[in-house]
Amino acid sequence: MASVVYKDEHIEILCDSGLCYIRSIKPGLSLDMFRQIHGSRLPNVRITNPQAVIQAIEHAPAGPELFGEEQARVNIRISEDSMKACLTLRIEEGNMAPQLHSSLQNEIRDALHKAGIVFGIKTELLNGPLESKTEYTIAEGLPVKNGEDSKIKLYEVAPPKPEIIESGSVNYYELNLINQVKQGDWLGERRDATLGLPGRDVLGREIPPVPGEQIPLAYDHISVREEYTDGMTTLYSKKDGAVYYKGDTIGVYDFLEIKGDIDFSTGNIDFNGFLSVKGTVKDNFAALADKDVEILSEYGVGAADKIISREGNIYIKGGISGKGKTLIRCKKNLYVKYLSDIDVECEGSVLVGFYCMNSNIRAKQVIVESPKGRIIGGQIYADICVSAAEIGSRSEARTLIRVKGFDRAGIQSELQKISALLKEKKDAMTRMRNELQSFSSPHGDLKKGRDDLRGRMADLTYAIKELEYQYKNLNDFLKTPGEGAIMAKKRLYPRVKIDIKGIGEEIFYESGMITYAYSGNELTIL
């Protein structure tokens, strides 16, 4: 049965089963007057048919006409995630008086109870003044605090980067090639992932946290040990050696340190790891190793027999004057203060600090790095480029420089292939990391499946780094002008013969800064 919720001499408002009707009794009520009545006396009535109101007022007497719907006096709205509840009052002004506040509080509490809100209710808001048609946040849940991933810090192995120091009459060529450690030295650490703290929504339901990911700590168990204390796993070296990485796996490779010289007291050295010689390699003696080799004497090397790294780099701090007897061979790069009267076979780049004199060199690139650097005499065969401040000499020493050159389009195509392969392998790594989470907690014994997966991940990471190394090298090659270049950054002297991709030119006159590049099937001068 309809009930009258408002009546005056002009209109009557009736509500029945949540629907509201307007009946006009006599003319004389304007629309503005109706709006005032609606705002102050009928705040819980939502108008759904404004035209019915206009018709009833303008054609009084008329109706009753359906014009709206009745809303709750106390409206509670819960957010989708149930972490917040909002309160809106639709109560006429007379019922908002301070003396009625206690009754209003009870009405709000009843509405909260019916909505199931039991947690995070803001009692201070209930006790304070409230206004109709204003939305308040009446309850807030406790946000969940998800766990943090484990934090890993490992021994850093920086890529070799020579430093040239020219100080008066003394020049230095510094490089940290081998990362030497002693037994018991720190190699890395991992702070355990945290479980997080649960939250609670306004309905009182507990929200479980997402535990942090326990990132695998990959290391070579033969050369590295771990200690676990108070949530921290710390890695230590089991032996003296040189730090290396295979993918993400840290290990300590065999390391041989010769405190003095390689001479009659040591004999020739051929080692299956990293080799560091604090002194020099005496005339007619040899230093060979599988990994990186460094010769640290400030005075360099004389007429040694040979210095070879089968898989790594070579660093000769003091330079080398081979007297036409010495061979240097390395898989990666050669870093040397100077070269004189020596043969070099290098599958990577030859990076010379100050000068290269009367030497025969084969390499990807030959770069003399000093602003005063020189190439004088000898024969240089490079795949990509040769660069020095000066090439040749005032005395017109015969100097032959040949650059094989490269196919720019072919390298760009190769870069695209490597890029696609990198994406494929990185996607595979993502899948493996997700799979890793399905194994048991790392606080217990690792399952065989987890060990196998970690081994495959280490191999894949190593493959990714090798591809990234290839990508970087190829990308660097593309920075070379044309498809092969010879660069004299300050001066080029007569009796230098240059050749790029089989196109040769004899230099008869001295010139300033000049670059020869192969472009468009011919030599061009830049």
Coordinates of C-alpha atoms in Angstrom, one line a residue:
M1 CA 0.0 0.0 0.0
A2 CA 1.3 3.4 -0.9
S3 CA 2.5 5.7 1.9
V4 CA 2.6 9.5 1.8
V5 CA 6.2 10.7 2.3
Y6 CA 5.5 14.4 1.6
K7 CA 2.4 16.6 1.2
D8 CA 1.7 20.3 1.0
E9 CA -1.1 22.4 -0.6
H10 CA 0.3 21.9 -4.1
I11 CA 1.7 18.3 -4.3
E12 CA 1.7 15.0 -2.7
I13 CA 4.5 12.4 -2.9
L14 CA 3.7 8.8 -2.4
C15 CA 6.0 5.7 -2.3
D16 CA 4.9 2.1 -2.9
S17 CA 7.4 -0.9 -3.0
G18 CA 10.3 1.4 -3.7
L19 CA 8.6 3.4 -6.5
C20 CA 7.7 7.1 -6.1
Y21 CA 4.7 8.9 -7.5
I22 CA 3.8 12.6 -7.7
R23 CA 0.3 14.0 -7.6
S24 CA -0.4 17.7 -8.1
I25 CA -3.3 19.1 -6.1
K26 CA -3.5 22.7 -7.4
P27 CA -1.4 25.1 -9.5
G28 CA 1.1 27.5 -8.0
L29 CA 4.2 25.4 -7.5
S30 CA 7.2 26.3 -9.7
L31 CA 10.0 23.8 -10.7
D32 CA 12.5 25.7 -8.6
M33 CA 10.3 25.3 -5.5
F34 CA 10.0 21.6 -6.3
R35 CA 13.8 21.3 -6.5
Q36 CA 14.1 22.9 -3.0
I37 CA 11.6 20.5 -1.6
H38 CA 13.4 17.6 -3.3
G39 CA 16.7 18.6 -1.9
S40 CA 15.7 19.3 1.7
R41 CA 12.7 16.9 2.3
L42 CA 13.2 14.1 -0.2
P43 CA 16.9 13.4 -0.3
N44 CA 16.4 9.6 -0.6
V45 CA 14.2 9.9 -3.7
R46 CA 16.0 9.6 -7.0
I47 CA 14.2 11.2 -10.0
T48 CA 14.1 8.8 -12.9
N49 CA 11.4 10.6 -15.0
P50 CA 11.8 14.4 -14.9
Q51 CA 9.1 14.8 -17.6
A52 CA 6.5 13.3 -15.2
V53 CA 7.3 16.0 -12.6
I54 CA 7.0 18.8 -15.2
Q55 CA 3.7 17.4 -16.5
A56 CA 2.2 17.2 -13.0
I57 CA 3.3 20.7 -12.0
E58 CA 2.3 22.5 -15.2
H59 CA -1.1 20.7 -15.6
A60 CA -2.2 20.6 -12.0
P61 CA -4.2 18.9 -10.8
A62 CA -2.8 15.7 -12.3
G63 CA -1.4 12.4 -11.4
P64 CA -0.4 10.4 -9.6
E65 CA 2.6 9.8 -12.1
L66 CA 5.6 7.6 -11.5
F67 CA 8.6 9.9 -11.4
G68 CA 11.3 8.2 -9.3
E69 CA 12.5 5.5 -7.0
E70 CA 13.2 5.4 -3.3
Q71 CA 16.8 4.9 -2.1
A72 CA 18.1 3.7 1.2
R73 CA 18.5 6.4 3.8
V74 CA 21.9 4.9 4.6
N75 CA 23.8 3.7 1.5
I76 CA 26.8 1.5 1.8
R77 CA 29.0 0.9 -1.3
I78 CA 31.8 -1.6 -1.2
S79 CA 34.7 -1.4 -3.7
E80 CA 35.3 -4.3 -6.1
D81 CA 38.3 -5.5 -4.1
S82 CA 36.4 -5.2 -0.8
M83 CA 39.2 -3.0 0.6
K84 CA 37.0 0.1 1.0
A85 CA 33.5 0.9 2.0
C86 CA 31.8 4.2 1.4
L87 CA 28.9 5.8 3.2
T88 CA 26.3 8.2 1.8
L89 CA 23.4 9.5 3.8
R90 CA 20.2 10.5 2.2
I91 CA 18.4 11.9 5.1
E92 CA 16.3 15.1 5.3
E93 CA 17.8 18.0 7.2
G94 CA 15.5 17.7 10.2
N95 CA 16.7 14.2 11.0
M96 CA 20.4 15.3 10.9
A97 CA 20.1 17.4 14.1
P98 CA 22.8 16.8 16.8
Q99 CA 20.2 15.5 19.3
L100 CA 19.4 12.7 16.8
H101 CA 23.0 11.7 16.2
S102 CA 22.9 8.7 18.5
S103 CA 19.9 7.3 16.6
L104 CA 21.7 8.0 13.3
Q105 CA 24.8 6.2 14.5
N106 CA 22.7 3.1 15.3
E107 CA 21.1 3.2 11.8
I108 CA 24.6 3.4 10.2
R109 CA 25.9 0.5 12.3
D110 CA 22.9 -1.6 11.3
A111 CA 23.6 -0.8 7.6
L112 CA 27.2 -1.8 8.1
H113 CA 26.2 -5.0 9.7
K114 CA 23.8 -5.9 6.9
A115 CA 26.5 -5.2 4.4
G116 CA 28.8 -7.6 6.2
I117 CA 31.4 -4.9 7.1
V118 CA 33.3 -5.9 10.2
F119 CA 36.8 -4.7 9.8
G120 CA 38.5 -1.3 9.5
I121 CA 35.4 0.8 10.5
K122 CA 36.3 4.4 11.2
T123 CA 34.6 5.0 14.5
E124 CA 35.9 8.6 14.7
L125 CA 33.9 9.3 11.5
L126 CA 30.8 7.9 13.1
N127 CA 31.2 10.1 16.1
G128 CA 31.8 13.3 14.1
P129 CA 29.3 15.5 12.2
L130 CA 27.9 14.1 9.0
E131 CA 26.2 15.7 6.0
S132 CA 23.6 14.3 3.7
K133 CA 24.5 13.5 0.1
T134 CA 28.2 13.4 0.9
E135 CA 30.2 10.3 0.4
Y136 CA 32.5 9.2 3.2
T137 CA 35.0 6.4 3.5
I138 CA 33.5 4.6 6.4
A139 CA 35.9 1.5 6.5
E140 CA 39.2 0.6 5.0
G141 CA 40.9 -2.8 4.9
L142 CA 44.5 -3.6 5.8
P143 CA 46.5 -3.8 2.5
V144 CA 48.5 -7.0 2.0
K145 CA 52.2 -6.6 2.0
N146 CA 53.6 -9.0 -0.6
G147 CA 56.9 -10.7 0.0
E148 CA 60.1 -9.3 -1.4
D149 CA 62.2 -11.2 -3.9
S150 CA 65.6 -12.4 -2.6
K151 CA 68.4 -9.9 -3.1
I152 CA 71.6 -11.1 -4.7
K153 CA 75.0 -9.3 -4.8
L154 CA 77.9 -11.0 -6.5
Y155 CA 81.6 -10.4 -7.1
E156 CA 81.8 -8.0 -10.1
V157 CA 84.0 -8.9 -13.0
A158 CA 84.3 -5.8 -15.2
P159 CA 85.1 -6.2 -18.9
P160 CA 88.8 -5.3 -19.6
K161 CA 89.2 -1.6 -20.1
P162 CA 92.8 -0.3 -20.5
E163 CA 93.8 3.0 -19.0
I164 CA 96.4 5.1 -20.7
I165 CA 98.4 7.5 -18.4
E166 CA 100.8 9.9 -20.0
S167 CA 102.7 11.8 -17.4
G168 CA 105.7 13.7 -18.5
S169 CA 108.4 11.3 -19.8
V170 CA 106.7 8.3 -18.1
N171 CA 103.8 6.5 -19.8
Y172 CA 101.7 3.8 -18.2
Y173 CA 99.3 1.3 -19.6
E174 CA 97.1 -0.1 -16.8
L175 CA 94.5 -2.9 -17.0
N176 CA 92.9 -5.3 -14.5
L177 CA 92.5 -8.5 -16.5
I178 CA 92.5 -11.3 -14.0
N179 CA 90.2 -11.1 -11.0
Q180 CA 92.3 -12.9 -8.4
V181 CA 90.9 -14.2 -5.1
K182 CA 92.3 -16.1 -2.2
Q183 CA 90.7 -19.1 -0.3
G184 CA 87.9 -17.8 1.9
D185 CA 87.4 -14.6 0.0
W186 CA 83.8 -13.3 -0.4
L187 CA 82.2 -14.0 -3.7
G188 CA 78.6 -13.1 -3.2
E189 CA 75.6 -13.2 -1.0
R190 CA 71.8 -13.6 -1.2
R191 CA 69.3 -12.3 1.3
D192 CA 66.3 -14.7 1.4
A193 CA 63.0 -13.8 -0.1
T194 CA 60.3 -12.8 2.5
L195 CA 56.9 -14.3 2.9
G196 CA 55.1 -11.0 3.2
L197 CA 52.3 -10.0 5.6
P198 CA 48.6 -10.9 5.1
G199 CA 46.0 -8.2 4.7
R200 CA 42.3 -8.1 5.6
D201 CA 39.4 -6.6 3.7
V202 CA 36.4 -4.8 5.2
L203 CA 34.4 -8.0 5.2
G204 CA 37.0 -9.5 7.6
R205 CA 38.5 -11.9 5.1
E206 CA 42.2 -12.5 5.3
I207 CA 44.2 -11.8 2.1
P208 CA 47.2 -14.0 1.8
P209 CA 50.4 -12.3 0.6
V210 CA 52.3 -13.4 -2.5
P211 CA 55.7 -14.7 -1.3
G212 CA 58.8 -13.2 -2.8
E213 CA 60.7 -15.3 -5.3
Q214 CA 63.7 -17.1 -4.0
I215 CA 66.1 -16.4 -6.9
P216 CA 68.6 -19.2 -7.5
L217 CA 72.1 -18.6 -6.3
A218 CA 74.1 -20.3 -9.1
Y219 CA 77.7 -21.2 -8.3
D220 CA 80.3 -23.9 -9.0
H221 CA 80.1 -26.3 -6.1
I222 CA 83.6 -27.6 -6.7
S223 CA 85.3 -24.2 -6.2
V224 CA 82.8 -22.2 -4.2
R225 CA 81.1 -23.0 -0.9
E226 CA 78.1 -21.4 0.9
E227 CA 77.3 -20.5 4.5
Y228 CA 73.7 -19.8 5.7
T229 CA 73.1 -17.6 8.7
D230 CA 70.0 -15.6 9.7
G231 CA 68.4 -15.5 6.2
M232 CA 71.7 -14.7 4.4
T233 CA 73.5 -17.2 2.2
T234 CA 77.1 -16.1 1.6
L235 CA 79.5 -17.5 -1.0
Y236 CA 83.2 -18.0 -0.3
S237 CA 86.0 -19.2 -2.5
K238 CA 87.3 -22.7 -1.7
K239 CA 90.7 -22.0 -3.1
D240 CA 93.1 -19.5 -4.5
G241 CA 92.2 -18.7 -8.1
A242 CA 90.6 -16.4 -10.6
V243 CA 86.9 -15.5 -10.6
Y244 CA 84.9 -16.4 -13.7
Y245 CA 81.3 -16.7 -14.8
K246 CA 79.7 -19.3 -17.0
G247 CA 76.4 -17.7 -17.7
D248 CA 75.1 -16.7 -14.2
T249 CA 77.2 -19.3 -12.5
I250 CA 80.1 -17.9 -10.5
G251 CA 83.2 -20.1 -10.0
V252 CA 86.9 -19.9 -9.2
Y253 CA 89.1 -21.2 -12.0
D254 CA 92.6 -22.5 -11.4
F255 CA 95.1 -19.7 -11.1
L256 CA 98.8 -19.8 -11.3
E257 CA 100.8 -16.9 -10.0
I258 CA 104.5 -16.6 -10.8
K259 CA 105.9 -14.3 -8.2
G260 CA 109.0 -13.4 -10.2
D261 CA 110.1 -14.2 -13.8
I262 CA 109.6 -17.1 -16.1
D263 CA 113.2 -18.2 -16.5
F264 CA 115.5 -21.1 -15.8
S265 CA 114.1 -21.3 -12.2
T266 CA 110.6 -22.1 -13.5
G267 CA 111.1 -23.4 -17.0
N268 CA 108.5 -22.8 -19.6
I269 CA 104.9 -22.5 -18.2
D270 CA 101.9 -24.2 -19.8
F271 CA 98.9 -24.0 -17.5
N272 CA 95.2 -25.0 -17.8
G273 CA 93.8 -21.9 -16.1
F274 CA 94.6 -18.3 -15.6
L275 CA 98.2 -17.3 -15.6
S276 CA 99.7 -14.2 -13.9
V277 CA 103.4 -13.4 -14.0
K278 CA 104.5 -10.6 -11.6
G279 CA 107.8 -10.3 -13.4
T280 CA 108.6 -10.9 -17.1
V281 CA 109.1 -13.8 -19.5
K282 CA 112.9 -14.0 -20.1
D283 CA 114.4 -14.4 -23.6
N284 CA 113.7 -17.8 -25.2
F285 CA 111.1 -18.8 -22.6
A286 CA 107.4 -19.4 -23.1
A287 CA 104.2 -18.7 -21.2
L288 CA 101.0 -20.6 -22.3
A289 CA 97.6 -20.9 -20.6
D290 CA 94.1 -21.9 -21.5
K291 CA 92.6 -18.7 -20.0
D292 CA 93.7 -15.1 -19.6
V293 CA 97.5 -14.3 -19.4
E294 CA 98.9 -11.2 -17.8
I295 CA 102.6 -10.2 -17.7
L296 CA 102.9 -7.4 -15.1
S297 CA 106.5 -6.3 -15.2
E298 CA 106.8 -2.5 -15.6
Y299 CA 109.8 -3.2 -18.0
G300 CA 107.8 -5.4 -20.3
V301 CA 109.0 -8.5 -22.2
G302 CA 112.0 -9.0 -24.4
A303 CA 112.8 -11.8 -26.9
A304 CA 110.6 -14.4 -25.3
D305 CA 109.8 -17.5 -27.4
K306 CA 106.0 -17.2 -27.2
I307 CA 103.1 -16.0 -25.1
I308 CA 99.8 -17.8 -25.8
S309 CA 96.2 -17.7 -24.4
R310 CA 94.2 -20.6 -26.0
E311 CA 90.8 -19.3 -24.9
G312 CA 91.2 -15.8 -23.5
N313 CA 93.0 -12.4 -23.5
I314 CA 96.6 -11.4 -23.0
Y315 CA 97.7 -8.3 -21.2
I316 CA 101.4 -7.2 -21.2
K317 CA 101.7 -4.2 -19.0
G318 CA 105.2 -3.0 -20.0
G319 CA 105.0 -3.8 -23.7
I320 CA 107.1 -6.2 -25.6
S321 CA 110.2 -5.9 -27.8
G322 CA 110.6 -9.3 -29.5
K323 CA 113.7 -8.7 -31.6
G324 CA 112.0 -10.7 -34.4
K325 CA 111.8 -13.9 -32.3
T326 CA 108.6 -13.7 -30.3
L327 CA 105.1 -14.9 -31.1
I328 CA 101.9 -13.8 -29.4
R329 CA 98.7 -15.6 -30.0
C330 CA 95.3 -15.2 -28.3
K331 CA 91.7 -16.2 -28.8
K332 CA 90.3 -12.9 -27.7
N333 CA 92.0 -9.5 -27.3
L334 CA 95.6 -8.4 -26.8
Y335 CA 96.2 -5.5 -24.6
V336 CA 99.8 -4.2 -24.6
K337 CA 101.7 -1.0 -23.9
Y338 CA 103.7 -1.2 -27.1
L339 CA 104.7 -3.7 -29.7
S340 CA 108.1 -3.9 -31.4
D341 CA 109.6 -6.5 -33.8
I342 CA 107.1 -9.2 -33.0
D343 CA 104.5 -11.5 -34.6
V344 CA 100.9 -11.4 -33.4
E345 CA 98.1 -13.7 -34.2
C346 CA 94.9 -12.5 -32.6
E347 CA 91.3 -13.7 -33.2
G348 CA 90.0 -10.5 -31.4
S349 CA 91.3 -7.0 -31.4
V350 CA 94.8 -5.8 -30.8
L351 CA 94.7 -2.7 -28.5
V352 CA 98.1 -1.0 -28.2
G353 CA 98.7 1.8 -25.8
F354 CA 101.5 3.9 -27.5
Y355 CA 103.2 2.5 -30.6
C356 CA 103.5 -0.5 -32.9
M357 CA 106.9 -0.8 -34.6
N358 CA 108.2 -3.3 -37.2
S359 CA 105.6 -5.9 -36.2
N360 CA 103.6 -8.4 -38.2
I361 CA 100.0 -8.5 -36.9
R362 CA 96.9 -10.4 -37.8
A363 CA 93.7 -9.4 -36.0
K364 CA 90.1 -8.2 -36.3
Q365 CA 91.1 -4.7 -35.5
V366 CA 94.4 -2.9 -34.7
I367 CA 93.9 0.2 -32.6
V368 CA 96.7 2.3 -31.1
E369 CA 94.9 4.2 -28.4
S370 CA 97.2 7.1 -27.3
P371 CA 96.5 10.5 -28.9
K372 CA 100.2 10.3 -29.9
G373 CA 100.1 6.7 -30.9
R374 CA 102.0 5.5 -33.9
I375 CA 102.2 2.6 -36.4
I376 CA 105.7 2.5 -37.9
G377 CA 107.0 -0.2 -40.3
G378 CA 105.9 -3.8 -40.3
Q379 CA 102.8 -5.5 -41.9
I380 CA 99.3 -5.3 -40.5
Y381 CA 96.4 -7.5 -41.6
A382 CA 93.1 -6.6 -40.1
D383 CA 89.5 -7.7 -40.9
I384 CA 87.7 -4.4 -40.0
C385 CA 89.9 -1.4 -39.4
V386 CA 93.3 0.0 -38.4
S387 CA 93.6 3.2 -36.4
A388 CA 96.4 5.3 -35.0
A389 CA 97.3 9.0 -34.6
E390 CA 100.2 8.6 -37.0
I391 CA 100.9 5.9 -39.6
G392 CA 104.4 5.7 -41.1
S393 CA 107.2 7.9 -40.0
R394 CA 109.3 11.0 -41.1
S395 CA 112.1 8.6 -42.0
E396 CA 109.6 6.9 -44.4
A397 CA 109.8 3.4 -42.9
R398 CA 108.1 1.0 -45.2
T399 CA 104.7 0.2 -43.7
L400 CA 102.1 -2.2 -45.2
I401 CA 98.5 -2.1 -44.0
R402 CA 95.9 -4.3 -45.4
V403 CA 92.2 -4.5 -44.4
K404 CA 90.2 -7.5 -45.5
G405 CA 86.9 -5.5 -45.2
F406 CA 83.5 -6.8 -44.5
D407 CA 80.0 -7.1 -46.0
R408 CA 77.8 -4.5 -44.3
A409 CA 74.6 -6.0 -45.6
G410 CA 75.8 -9.4 -44.5
I411 CA 76.6 -8.2 -41.0
Q412 CA 73.2 -6.5 -40.7
S413 CA 71.6 -9.7 -41.7
E414 CA 73.6 -11.6 -39.1
L415 CA 72.6 -9.1 -36.5
Q416 CA 69.0 -9.7 -37.2
K417 CA 69.5 -13.4 -36.9
I418 CA 71.3 -13.0 -33.6
S419 CA 68.6 -10.7 -32.4
A420 CA 65.9 -13.2 -33.2
L421 CA 67.9 -16.0 -31.6
L422 CA 68.5 -13.9 -28.5
K423 CA 64.7 -13.3 -28.1
E424 CA 64.1 -17.0 -28.5
K425 CA 66.6 -17.9 -25.8
K426 CA 65.4 -15.2 -23.5
D427 CA 61.8 -16.4 -23.8
A428 CA 63.0 -19.9 -23.0
M429 CA 64.8 -18.5 -20.0
T430 CA 61.6 -16.9 -18.8
R431 CA 59.8 -20.2 -19.1
M432 CA 62.5 -21.9 -17.2
R433 CA 62.3 -19.4 -14.4
N434 CA 58.6 -19.9 -14.1
E435 CA 59.2 -23.7 -14.1
L436 CA 61.7 -23.3 -11.3
Q437 CA 59.0 -22.0 -9.0
S438 CA 57.3 -25.4 -9.1
F439 CA 60.1 -27.1 -7.2
S440 CA 60.5 -27.4 -3.5
S441 CA 61.7 -24.6 -1.2
P442 CA 65.4 -23.9 -1.5
H443 CA 65.7 -24.2 2.3
G444 CA 65.7 -28.0 2.1
D445 CA 67.6 -30.3 -0.1
L446 CA 67.2 -29.4 -3.8
K447 CA 65.5 -32.0 -5.9
K448 CA 67.3 -33.5 -8.8
G449 CA 64.9 -31.9 -11.2
R450 CA 65.7 -28.5 -9.7
D451 CA 69.4 -29.1 -10.1
D452 CA 69.0 -30.3 -13.7
L453 CA 66.9 -27.2 -14.5
R454 CA 69.4 -24.9 -12.9
G455 CA 72.2 -26.5 -14.9
R456 CA 70.2 -25.9 -18.1
M457 CA 69.5 -22.4 -17.1
A458 CA 73.3 -21.8 -16.5
D459 CA 74.1 -23.2 -20.0
L460 CA 71.3 -21.0 -21.5
T461 CA 72.6 -17.9 -19.8
Y462 CA 76.1 -18.6 -21.0
A463 CA 74.7 -19.0 -24.6
I464 CA 72.8 -15.7 -24.2
K465 CA 75.9 -13.9 -23.1
E466 CA 78.0 -15.3 -25.9
L467 CA 75.3 -14.1 -28.4
E468 CA 75.3 -10.7 -26.7
Y469 CA 79.0 -10.6 -27.1
Q470 CA 78.8 -11.4 -30.8
Y471 CA 76.0 -8.9 -31.2
K472 CA 78.1 -6.1 -29.6
N473 CA 81.2 -6.9 -31.7
L474 CA 79.2 -6.9 -35.0
N475 CA 77.4 -3.8 -34.0
D476 CA 80.8 -2.1 -33.3
F477 CA 82.0 -3.2 -36.7
L478 CA 79.2 -1.3 -38.3
K479 CA 80.5 1.9 -36.7
T480 CA 83.5 1.6 -39.0
P481 CA 83.2 3.9 -42.1
G482 CA 82.3 2.0 -45.3
E483 CA 83.1 -1.7 -45.3
G484 CA 86.6 -1.4 -43.9
A485 CA 88.8 1.6 -43.0
I486 CA 92.3 2.8 -42.3
M487 CA 92.4 5.9 -40.1
A488 CA 95.4 8.2 -39.5
K489 CA 93.9 10.6 -37.0
K490 CA 96.8 13.1 -37.2
R491 CA 99.3 12.3 -39.9
L492 CA 100.0 9.8 -42.7
Y493 CA 103.5 9.5 -44.1
P494 CA 105.0 8.4 -47.5
R495 CA 106.1 4.8 -48.2
V496 CA 102.9 3.5 -46.5
K497 CA 100.9 1.2 -48.7
I498 CA 97.3 0.7 -47.8
D499 CA 94.9 -1.9 -49.2
I500 CA 91.2 -2.4 -48.4
K501 CA 89.3 -5.2 -50.1
G502 CA 92.0 -5.7 -52.6
I503 CA 92.2 -2.1 -53.7
G504 CA 95.6 -0.7 -52.9
E505 CA 97.2 2.7 -52.9
E506 CA 100.8 3.8 -52.4
I507 CA 101.2 6.9 -50.3
F508 CA 103.8 9.3 -51.8
Y509 CA 103.1 12.5 -49.9
E510 CA 102.7 13.4 -46.3
S511 CA 99.2 14.4 -45.3
G512 CA 97.3 15.4 -42.2
M513 CA 94.3 13.7 -40.7
I514 CA 92.9 11.3 -43.2
T515 CA 90.6 8.2 -43.4
Y516 CA 90.5 5.7 -46.2
A517 CA 87.3 3.6 -46.5
Y518 CA 86.0 1.1 -48.9
S519 CA 82.6 2.3 -50.3
G520 CA 80.9 1.8 -53.6
N521 CA 83.5 -0.7 -54.8
E522 CA 86.3 1.9 -54.5
L523 CA 88.6 3.6 -52.0
T524 CA 87.2 6.8 -50.7
I525 CA 88.9 9.5 -48.7
L526 CA 86.9 10.9 -45.7

